[in-house]
CSV table of C-alpha atoms in Angstrom, one decimal:
chain,number,residue,atom,x,y,z
A,1,UNK,CA,-33.1,-16.9,1.2
A,2,UNK,CA,-35.4,-14.3,-0.2
A,3,UNK,CA,-35.1,-10.6,-0.2
A,4,UNK,CA,-38.1,-10.5,2.1
A,5,UNK,CA,-36.2,-12.5,4.7
A,6,UNK,CA,-33.3,-10.0,4.5
A,7,UNK,CA,-35.7,-7.1,4.7
A,8,UNK,CA,-37.2,-8.5,7.9
A,9,UNK,CA,-33.8,-9.1,9.3
A,10,UNK,CA,-32.8,-5.6,8.5
A,11,UNK,CA,-35.9,-4.2,10.2
A,12,UNK,CA,-35.2,-6.3,13.4
A,13,UNK,CA,-31.6,-5.2,13.4
A,14,UNK,CA,-32.5,-1.5,13.0
A,15,UNK,CA,-35.1,-1.7,15.8
A,16,UNK,CA,-32.5,-3.3,18.1
A,17,UNK,CA,-29.8,-0.8,17.3
A,18,UNK,CA,-32.1,2.2,17.8
A,19,UNK,CA,-33.2,0.8,21.2
A,20,UNK,CA,-29.8,-0.2,22.5
A,21,UNK,CA,-26.9,1.6,21.0
A,22,UNK,CA,-25.8,5.2,21.0
A,23,UNK,CA,-25.9,6.9,17.6
A,24,UNK,CA,-22.7,8.7,16.4
A,25,UNK,CA,-22.9,11.9,14.5
A,26,UNK,CA,-19.8,11.3,12.3
A,27,UNK,CA,-17.3,8.6,11.5
A,28,UNK,CA,-15.0,8.0,14.4
A,29,UNK,CA,-11.2,7.6,14.0
A,30,UNK,CA,-10.1,4.1,14.9
A,31,UNK,CA,-8.8,3.8,18.4
A,32,UNK,CA,-5.0,3.9,18.3
A,33,UNK,CA,-4.2,3.6,22.0
A,34,UNK,CA,-6.1,1.2,24.2
A,35,UNK,CA,-6.1,1.3,28.0
A,36,UNK,CA,-7.8,-1.2,30.4
A,37,UNK,CA,-10.8,1.1,31.0
A,38,UNK,CA,-11.4,1.6,27.3
A,39,UNK,CA,-11.0,-2.1,26.6
A,40,UNK,CA,-13.4,-3.1,29.4
A,41,UNK,CA,-16.1,-0.8,27.9
A,42,UNK,CA,-15.6,-2.2,24.4
A,43,UNK,CA,-15.8,-5.8,25.7
A,44,UNK,CA,-19.1,-4.8,27.4
A,45,UNK,CA,-20.4,-3.5,24.0
A,46,UNK,CA,-19.4,-6.8,22.3
A,47,UNK,CA,-21.2,-8.8,25.0
A,48,UNK,CA,-24.4,-6.8,24.2
A,49,UNK,CA,-24.1,-7.7,20.5
A,50,UNK,CA,-23.5,-11.3,21.4
A,51,UNK,CA,-26.5,-11.5,23.8
A,52,UNK,CA,-28.7,-10.0,21.1
A,53,UNK,CA,-27.5,-12.4,18.4
A,54,UNK,CA,-25.6,-9.8,16.4
A,55,UNK,CA,-22.0,-11.1,17.0
A,56,UNK,CA,-20.3,-13.7,14.7
A,57,UNK,CA,-23.3,-13.4,12.4
A,58,UNK,CA,-21.7,-15.4,9.6
A,59,UNK,CA,-19.7,-17.8,11.8
A,60,UNK,CA,-20.9,-21.3,12.5
A,61,UNK,CA,-23.4,-21.7,15.3
A,62,UNK,CA,-21.4,-24.7,16.6
A,63,UNK,CA,-18.7,-22.2,17.7
A,64,UNK,CA,-20.9,-19.5,19.1
A,65,UNK,CA,-21.8,-17.7,15.9
A,66,UNK,CA,-25.2,-17.2,14.4
A,67,UNK,CA,-24.7,-19.5,11.4
A,68,UNK,CA,-26.2,-16.9,9.0
A,69,UNK,CA,-25.0,-15.7,5.6
A,70,UNK,CA,-22.5,-13.0,4.6
A,71,UNK,CA,-25.5,-11.1,3.3
A,72,UNK,CA,-27.0,-11.0,6.8
A,73,UNK,CA,-23.7,-9.7,8.0
A,74,UNK,CA,-23.7,-7.1,5.4
A,75,UNK,CA,-27.2,-5.9,6.2
A,76,UNK,CA,-26.4,-5.6,9.9
A,77,UNK,CA,-23.1,-3.7,9.2
A,78,UNK,CA,-25.1,-1.3,7.0
A,79,UNK,CA,-27.6,-0.6,9.7
A,80,UNK,CA,-25.0,-0.3,12.4
A,81,UNK,CA,-22.9,2.3,10.5
A,82,UNK,CA,-24.4,5.2,12.4
A,83,UNK,CA,-24.2,3.6,15.9
A,84,UNK,CA,-21.5,3.2,18.5
A,85,UNK,CA,-20.4,-0.4,18.0
A,86,UNK,CA,-17.4,-2.1,19.7
A,87,UNK,CA,-14.1,-0.6,18.7
A,88,UNK,CA,-11.1,-2.8,19.5
A,89,UNK,CA,-8.6,-0.7,17.5
A,90,UNK,CA,-6.3,-2.6,15.2
A,91,UNK,CA,-7.2,-5.9,17.0
A,92,UNK,CA,-10.8,-5.6,15.8
A,93,UNK,CA,-9.8,-6.3,12.2
A,94,UNK,CA,-7.0,-8.7,13.2
A,95,UNK,CA,-9.3,-10.8,15.4
A,96,UNK,CA,-12.6,-10.7,13.5
A,97,UNK,CA,-11.3,-10.2,10.0
A,98,UNK,CA,-8.1,-12.3,9.8
A,99,UNK,CA,-7.3,-14.6,12.7
A,100,UNK,CA,-10.7,-16.2,13.3
A,101,UNK,CA,-11.5,-16.7,9.6
A,102,UNK,CA,-8.1,-18.4,9.2
A,103,UNK,CA,-8.8,-20.6,12.2
A,104,UNK,CA,-12.2,-21.5,10.9
A,105,UNK,CA,-10.6,-22.6,7.7
A,106,UNK,CA,-7.9,-24.8,9.3
A,107,UNK,CA,-8.5,-25.3,13.0
A,108,UNK,CA,-9.6,-28.5,14.5
A,109,UNK,CA,-13.2,-28.6,15.9
A,110,UNK,CA,-11.7,-28.9,19.4
A,111,UNK,CA,-9.6,-25.8,19.0
A,112,UNK,CA,-12.4,-23.8,17.5
A,113,UNK,CA,-14.8,-24.8,20.2
A,114,UNK,CA,-12.2,-23.7,22.8
A,115,UNK,CA,-11.5,-20.3,21.3
A,116,UNK,CA,-14.1,-18.9,18.9
A,117,UNK,CA,-17.0,-18.6,21.4
A,118,UNK,CA,-14.8,-16.4,23.6
A,119,UNK,CA,-14.1,-14.1,20.6
A,120,UNK,CA,-17.8,-13.8,19.9
A,121,UNK,CA,-18.5,-12.9,23.5
A,122,UNK,CA,-15.7,-10.2,23.5
A,123,UNK,CA,-13.5,-12.1,25.9
A,124,UNK,CA,-10.6,-12.9,23.5
A,125,UNK,CA,-8.8,-10.7,21.1
A,126,UNK,CA,-6.1,-12.1,18.7
A,127,UNK,CA,-2.9,-10.7,17.3
A,128,UNK,CA,-0.8,-12.0,14.4
A,129,UNK,CA,2.6,-13.3,15.3
A,130,UNK,CA,3.9,-13.5,11.8
A,131,UNK,CA,6.7,-11.2,10.7
A,132,UNK,CA,10.1,-11.4,12.3
A,133,UNK,CA,13.1,-9.0,12.4
A,134,UNK,CA,14.8,-11.3,9.7
A,135,UNK,CA,11.6,-12.4,7.9
A,136,UNK,CA,9.5,-9.5,6.8
A,137,UNK,CA,9.1,-9.6,3.0
A,138,UNK,CA,10.3,-13.2,3.1
A,139,UNK,CA,7.6,-14.6,5.4
A,140,UNK,CA,8.6,-18.2,4.7
A,141,UNK,CA,12.0,-17.5,6.2
A,142,UNK,CA,10.8,-17.4,9.8
A,143,UNK,CA,13.2,-18.7,12.4
A,144,UNK,CA,11.1,-18.8,15.5
A,145,UNK,CA,11.4,-22.4,16.4
A,146,UNK,CA,9.0,-24.9,18.0
A,147,UNK,CA,10.6,-28.0,19.5
A,148,UNK,CA,8.4,-31.1,20.1
A,149,UNK,CA,8.6,-33.5,23.0
A,150,UNK,CA,5.7,-36.0,23.1
A,151,UNK,CA,2.6,-33.9,23.0
A,152,UNK,CA,4.4,-30.8,24.3
A,153,UNK,CA,6.0,-28.0,22.4
A,154,UNK,CA,8.5,-25.3,23.4
A,155,UNK,CA,8.5,-22.1,21.3
A,156,UNK,CA,11.3,-19.6,21.2
A,157,UNK,CA,12.0,-16.7,18.9
A,158,UNK,CA,10.9,-13.1,18.2
A,159,UNK,CA,8.1,-11.5,16.2
A,160,UNK,CA,7.8,-7.9,15.1
A,161,UNK,CA,5.2,-5.4,13.8
A,162,UNK,CA,2.6,-7.3,15.9
A,163,UNK,CA,0.0,-4.6,16.0
A,164,UNK,CA,-1.9,-4.4,19.2
A,165,UNK,CA,0.0,-7.3,20.9
A,166,UNK,CA,0.1,-5.3,24.1
A,167,UNK,CA,-3.6,-5.8,24.7
A,168,UNK,CA,-4.2,-9.1,22.9
A,169,UNK,CA,-5.4,-12.2,24.7
A,170,UNK,CA,-4.0,-14.7,22.2
A,171,UNK,CA,-1.6,-14.7,19.3
A,172,UNK,CA,-1.6,-16.8,16.1
A,173,UNK,CA,2.0,-17.7,15.8
A,174,UNK,CA,4.0,-19.1,12.9
A,175,UNK,CA,7.0,-21.2,13.9
A,176,UNK,CA,9.5,-23.5,12.2
A,177,UNK,CA,9.1,-27.1,13.3
A,178,UNK,CA,11.4,-28.7,10.7
A,179,UNK,CA,14.8,-27.3,9.5
A,180,UNK,CA,15.8,-30.1,7.1
A,181,UNK,CA,13.2,-29.2,4.4
A,182,UNK,CA,12.9,-26.1,2.1
A,183,UNK,CA,11.6,-23.0,3.9
A,184,UNK,CA,8.0,-23.2,2.7
A,185,UNK,CA,7.7,-26.6,4.4
A,186,UNK,CA,8.3,-27.4,8.1
A,187,UNK,CA,6.2,-24.5,9.3
A,188,UNK,CA,3.4,-24.8,11.9
A,189,UNK,CA,0.9,-22.4,13.4
A,190,UNK,CA,0.2,-22.2,17.2
A,191,UNK,CA,-2.4,-20.5,19.3
A,192,UNK,CA,-0.3,-18.7,22.0
A,193,UNK,CA,-1.8,-17.2,25.2
A,194,UNK,CA,-0.2,-13.8,25.4
A,195,UNK,CA,0.0,-14.0,29.2
A,196,UNK,CA,1.9,-17.3,29.0
A,197,UNK,CA,5.3,-17.5,30.9
A,198,UNK,CA,8.0,-16.6,28.5
A,199,UNK,CA,6.1,-14.1,26.5
A,200,UNK,CA,7.5,-10.5,26.6
A,201,UNK,CA,6.0,-7.6,24.7
A,202,UNK,CA,7.8,-4.4,23.8
A,203,UNK,CA,5.8,-1.5,22.3
A,204,UNK,CA,7.4,0.4,19.4
A,205,UNK,CA,6.8,4.1,18.9
A,206,UNK,CA,5.6,5.1,15.4
A,207,UNK,CA,5.8,8.3,13.4
A,208,UNK,CA,2.2,9.1,14.3
A,209,UNK,CA,3.1,9.1,18.0
A,210,UNK,CA,1.1,5.9,18.6
A,211,UNK,CA,2.6,2.7,19.8
A,212,UNK,CA,0.4,0.0,18.2
A,213,UNK,CA,3.4,-1.9,16.8
A,214,UNK,CA,5.0,-4.3,19.1
A,215,UNK,CA,7.9,-6.7,19.2
A,216,UNK,CA,7.1,-10.0,20.9
A,217,UNK,CA,9.7,-12.2,22.5
A,218,UNK,CA,9.0,-15.9,23.1
A,219,UNK,CA,11.4,-17.5,25.4
A,220,UNK,CA,10.7,-21.2,26.0
A,221,UNK,CA,6.9,-20.8,25.8
A,222,UNK,CA,5.3,-24.2,26.6
A,223,UNK,CA,2.3,-25.3,24.4
A,224,UNK,CA,0.6,-28.6,23.6
A,225,UNK,CA,-0.7,-30.4,20.5
A,226,UNK,CA,-4.1,-28.9,21.3
A,227,UNK,CA,-2.6,-25.5,20.5
A,228,UNK,CA,-1.6,-26.4,16.9
A,229,UNK,CA,-3.7,-24.7,14.2
A,230,UNK,CA,-3.8,-26.9,11.1
A,231,UNK,CA,-1.4,-29.7,10.3
A,232,UNK,CA,2.2,-29.9,11.8
A,233,UNK,CA,4.8,-28.9,9.1
A,234,UNK,CA,2.0,-27.7,6.7
A,235,UNK,CA,1.7,-24.2,8.0
A,236,UNK,CA,2.4,-22.5,4.7
A,237,UNK,CA,-1.1,-23.4,3.5
A,238,UNK,CA,-2.5,-21.7,6.6
A,239,UNK,CA,-0.3,-18.7,6.0
A,240,UNK,CA,-1.7,-18.4,2.4
A,241,UNK,CA,-5.2,-18.3,3.8
A,242,UNK,CA,-4.2,-15.7,6.3
A,243,UNK,CA,-2.5,-13.6,3.6
A,244,UNK,CA,-5.4,-13.8,1.3
A,245,UNK,CA,-7.8,-12.7,4.1
A,246,UNK,CA,-5.5,-9.9,5.2
A,247,UNK,CA,-5.0,-8.6,1.7
A,248,UNK,CA,-8.7,-8.5,1.0
A,249,UNK,CA,-9.3,-11.6,-1.0
A,250,UNK,CA,-11.0,-13.8,1.5
A,251,UNK,CA,-12.8,-11.8,4.2
A,252,UNK,CA,-16.2,-13.3,4.9
A,253,UNK,CA,-18.9,-11.0,3.7
A,254,UNK,CA,-16.5,-8.8,1.8
A,255,UNK,CA,-17.9,-9.7,-1.6
A,256,UNK,CA,-21.3,-8.4,-0.5
A,257,UNK,CA,-20.0,-5.2,1.0
A,258,UNK,CA,-21.9,-2.0,0.3
A,259,UNK,CA,-20.5,0.1,-2.5
A,260,UNK,CA,-19.9,3.8,-1.7
A,261,UNK,CA,-21.7,5.0,-4.9
A,262,UNK,CA,-24.2,7.1,-2.9
A,263,UNK,CA,-21.7,8.3,-0.3
A,264,UNK,CA,-19.4,11.0,-1.7
A,265,UNK,CA,-16.2,10.5,0.3
A,266,UNK,CA,-18.1,11.5,3.5
A,267,UNK,CA,-15.0,12.0,5.6
A,268,UNK,CA,-13.5,14.4,3.1
A,269,UNK,CA,-16.8,16.3,2.7
A,270,UNK,CA,-17.0,16.7,6.4
A,271,UNK,CA,-13.4,17.9,6.5
A,272,UNK,CA,-14.0,20.4,3.7
A,273,UNK,CA,-17.0,21.7,5.7
A,274,UNK,CA,-14.9,22.0,8.8
A,275,UNK,CA,-12.3,24.1,7.2
A,276,UNK,CA,-14.8,26.2,5.2
A,277,UNK,CA,-13.8,25.0,1.7
A,278,UNK,CA,-16.9,23.0,0.6
A,279,UNK,CA,-17.4,25.3,-2.4
A,280,UNK,CA,-13.8,25.6,-3.4
A,281,UNK,CA,-13.6,24.2,-7.0
A,282,UNK,CA,-10.2,22.6,-6.3
A,283,UNK,CA,-11.5,20.9,-3.2
A,284,UNK,CA,-14.6,19.6,-5.0
A,285,UNK,CA,-12.3,18.1,-7.6
A,286,UNK,CA,-10.2,16.4,-5.0
A,287,UNK,CA,-13.3,15.0,-3.2
A,288,UNK,CA,-14.5,13.6,-6.6
A,289,UNK,CA,-11.2,12.0,-7.2
A,290,UNK,CA,-11.2,10.3,-3.8
A,291,UNK,CA,-14.8,9.2,-4.4
A,292,UNK,CA,-13.9,7.6,-7.7
A,293,UNK,CA,-11.1,5.7,-5.9
A,294,UNK,CA,-13.5,4.6,-3.2
A,295,UNK,CA,-15.9,3.2,-5.8
A,296,UNK,CA,-13.2,1.5,-7.8
A,297,UNK,CA,-11.7,-0.1,-4.6
A,298,UNK,CA,-15.1,-1.5,-3.6
A,299,UNK,CA,-15.7,-2.9,-7.1
A,300,UNK,CA,-12.3,-4.4,-7.2
A,301,UNK,CA,-12.7,-6.1,-3.9
A,302,UNK,CA,-16.1,-7.5,-4.9
A,303,UNK,CA,-14.7,-8.7,-8.2
A,304,UNK,CA,-11.6,-10.4,-6.7
A,305,UNK,CA,-13.6,-12.3,-4.1
A,306,UNK,CA,-16.2,-13.3,-6.6
A,307,UNK,CA,-13.4,-14.8,-8.8
A,308,UNK,CA,-11.9,-16.5,-5.8
A,309,UNK,CA,-15.2,-18.1,-4.9
A,310,UNK,CA,-15.6,-19.2,-8.5
A,311,UNK,CA,-12.2,-20.9,-8.4
A,312,UNK,CA,-10.8,-18.9,-11.3
A,313,UNK,CA,-7.5,-18.5,-9.6
A,314,UNK,CA,-5.8,-19.0,-6.2
A,315,UNK,CA,-7.4,-16.5,-3.7
A,316,UNK,CA,-4.1,-15.6,-2.2
A,317,UNK,CA,-2.8,-14.5,-5.6
A,318,UNK,CA,-5.9,-12.7,-6.6
A,319,UNK,CA,-5.9,-10.8,-3.3
A,320,UNK,CA,-2.6,-9.2,-4.4
A,321,UNK,CA,-4.8,-6.9,-6.7
A,322,UNK,CA,-6.7,-5.6,-3.7
A,323,UNK,CA,-3.6,-5.2,-1.5
A,324,UNK,CA,-1.7,-3.4,-4.3
A,325,UNK,CA,-4.7,-1.1,-4.8
A,326,UNK,CA,-4.8,-0.3,-1.1
A,327,UNK,CA,-1.0,0.3,-1.1
A,328,UNK,CA,-1.3,2.9,-3.8
A,329,UNK,CA,-4.7,4.5,-3.1
A,330,UNK,CA,-4.4,4.9,0.6
A,331,UNK,CA,-1.3,7.2,0.6
A,332,UNK,CA,-2.9,9.2,-2.3
A,333,UNK,CA,-6.2,9.6,-0.4
A,334,UNK,CA,-4.3,10.7,2.7
A,335,UNK,CA,-2.5,13.3,0.6
A,336,UNK,CA,-5.8,14.6,-0.7
A,337,UNK,CA,-7.0,15.0,2.9
A,338,UNK,CA,-3.9,17.1,3.6
A,339,UNK,CA,-4.5,19.2,0.5
A,340,UNK,CA,-8.1,19.9,1.6
A,341,UNK,CA,-7.3,20.7,5.3
A,342,UNK,CA,-4.1,22.7,4.5
A,343,UNK,CA,-2.7,24.4,7.6
A,344,UNK,CA,-5.6,23.0,9.7
A,345,UNK,CA,-4.0,19.6,9.4
A,346,UNK,CA,-0.7,20.9,10.9
A,347,UNK,CA,-2.2,22.7,13.9
A,348,UNK,CA,-5.7,22.4,15.3
A,349,UNK,CA,-7.7,23.3,18.4
A,350,UNK,CA,-8.0,20.5,21.0
A,351,UNK,CA,-11.0,18.3,20.2
A,352,UNK,CA,-10.9,18.9,16.4
A,353,UNK,CA,-11.1,15.2,15.5
A,354,UNK,CA,-11.3,15.6,11.7
A,355,UNK,CA,-8.1,17.6,11.4
A,356,UNK,CA,-6.3,15.3,13.8
A,357,UNK,CA,-7.5,12.3,11.9
A,358,UNK,CA,-6.3,13.9,8.6
A,359,UNK,CA,-2.8,14.4,10.0
A,360,UNK,CA,-2.7,10.9,11.4
A,361,UNK,CA,-3.9,9.4,8.0
A,362,UNK,CA,-1.1,11.3,6.2
A,363,UNK,CA,1.6,10.1,8.5
A,364,UNK,CA,0.3,6.5,8.6
A,365,UNK,CA,-0.8,6.3,4.9
A,366,UNK,CA,2.5,5.1,3.5
A,367,UNK,CA,2.4,2.0,5.8
A,368,UNK,CA,-0.2,0.5,3.6
A,369,UNK,CA,2.4,0.1,0.8
A,370,UNK,CA,4.4,-2.1,3.2
A,371,UNK,CA,2.2,-3.8,5.7
A,372,UNK,CA,0.9,-7.2,4.7
A,373,UNK,CA,3.3,-7.3,1.7
A,374,UNK,CA,5.0,-4.5,-0.1
A,375,UNK,CA,3.7,-3.0,-3.4
A,376,UNK,CA,6.7,-4.5,-5.1
A,377,UNK,CA,5.9,-8.0,-3.8
A,378,UNK,CA,2.3,-7.7,-4.9
A,379,UNK,CA,3.4,-6.8,-8.4
A,380,UNK,CA,5.6,-9.9,-8.4
A,381,UNK,CA,2.7,-12.0,-7.4
A,382,UNK,CA,0.4,-10.6,-10.0
A,383,UNK,CA,3.0,-10.9,-12.7
A,384,UNK,CA,4.3,-14.4,-11.9
A,385,UNK,CA,1.2,-16.2,-10.6
A,386,UNK,CA,-1.6,-14.6,-12.5
A,387,UNK,CA,-0.1,-13.1,-15.7
A,388,UNK,CA,2.4,-16.0,-16.3
A,389,UNK,CA,5.5,-13.8,-16.5
A,390,UNK,CA,8.9,-15.4,-15.8
A,391,UNK,CA,9.6,-15.9,-12.1
A,392,UNK,CA,12.5,-14.2,-10.4
A,393,UNK,CA,15.5,-16.4,-9.9
A,394,UNK,CA,15.5,-18.2,-6.5
A,395,UNK,CA,18.4,-20.1,-5.0
A,396,UNK,CA,16.7,-21.5,-1.9
A,397,UNK,CA,13.4,-22.9,-3.2
A,398,UNK,CA,14.5,-26.5,-2.9
A,399,UNK,CA,17.2,-26.2,-0.3
A,400,UNK,CA,16.7,-27.3,3.3
A,401,UNK,CA,16.3,-24.2,5.4
A,402,UNK,CA,19.2,-25.1,7.7
A,403,UNK,CA,21.4,-25.2,4.6
A,404,UNK,CA,20.2,-21.7,3.6
A,405,UNK,CA,21.2,-20.3,6.9
A,406,UNK,CA,24.7,-21.9,6.6
A,407,UNK,CA,25.2,-20.6,3.1
A,408,UNK,CA,24.2,-17.1,3.9
A,409,UNK,CA,26.2,-16.9,7.1
A,410,UNK,CA,23.0,-15.5,8.8
A,411,UNK,CA,22.9,-15.2,12.6
A,412,UNK,CA,21.9,-18.6,13.9
A,413,UNK,CA,18.3,-18.8,15.0
A,414,UNK,CA,17.5,-19.6,18.6
A,415,UNK,CA,18.4,-23.2,19.4
A,416,UNK,CA,21.0,-23.4,16.6
A,417,UNK,CA,24.7,-23.9,17.1
A,418,UNK,CA,27.5,-21.6,15.9
A,419,UNK,CA,27.8,-23.5,12.6
A,420,UNK,CA,24.1,-23.1,11.9
A,421,UNK,CA,23.3,-26.7,12.6
A,422,UNK,CA,19.9,-27.0,14.1
A,423,UNK,CA,19.6,-28.4,17.6
A,424,UNK,CA,17.9,-31.7,17.7
């Protein structure tokens, strides 16, 4: 593929965008509360992209994508930056950046053909059903169970911090399918319709006032072998792919992402203009500091993905660098925004989006040091798996998971007896 080919693709994309999409004057805050009317409009926008050939750009054409390269995807994203493209809130990243790439890596052709074209067309949004009330940092310790009978499965348990579950169409759910092996084995992923009988969703109110987080209860949800993603009892390899993608080490096209070298923290510059502090030396210093962090983050992401593709180290381990950087830089950048806005980020006139977004970013910023793996966990991964430092002592690595539950006296998982013995 030559640069001339990409230039021609860029010109076609720019022409279509200008003719079909509404321009936006400034970056929009991500949607944090989605109602049916909003969702219907965003699905319509996604269908427009799909019909024009600009959805699923780097996904295989076999499954409804365009079968082009990540460089084409990057070019389109650059050109679309100033236009009103579909905004599915948190499920936009979860669906297009995490769940589908994970399924493309591990799903059967039949499963992909059944689901991915609907994602491309805007008809299906996906949520991660991963963490549990008793398995947050220790993700391999999930106790949602899936019991098999012939080609049928029954899934019961609870998932938490499932962002956007209340308007998702499907969930990618990790369940335990074998209790007599160590915790990293005996795990299996399932594609779960979120409107299936037995699925109950409870929204959780956050410090920002939004209710994106959800707890999902699965009570005897019936699935089939066709809903299995990857191999039965080999779900940890799928989980590692998902974690690498979520943490920034495996997103398709991410290595070719544009660097912000020519864009001086535009959100903060616009904020400084809005509060009349553009020429304040302290503010200019803060903007420069944020800009340096933006450039370093982009370079780090590109470097990590390039190393992953080159096979230098496990992508999931390398991604810990990106996740740790996000967990430290995001709260600091949010604090910079608050310093620039001052009192305007505490009280603002209705319709002042920049000030509202600044307050929201500050309240939500600390979550990046927890979500997807805490900063402390990422430091452990880097130290143990990449730098070769001694591993922390573990007492359950080679112990059947049912025995771990018995030893700890933990509350039995659904389907387990009082003694902790798993129901057969």
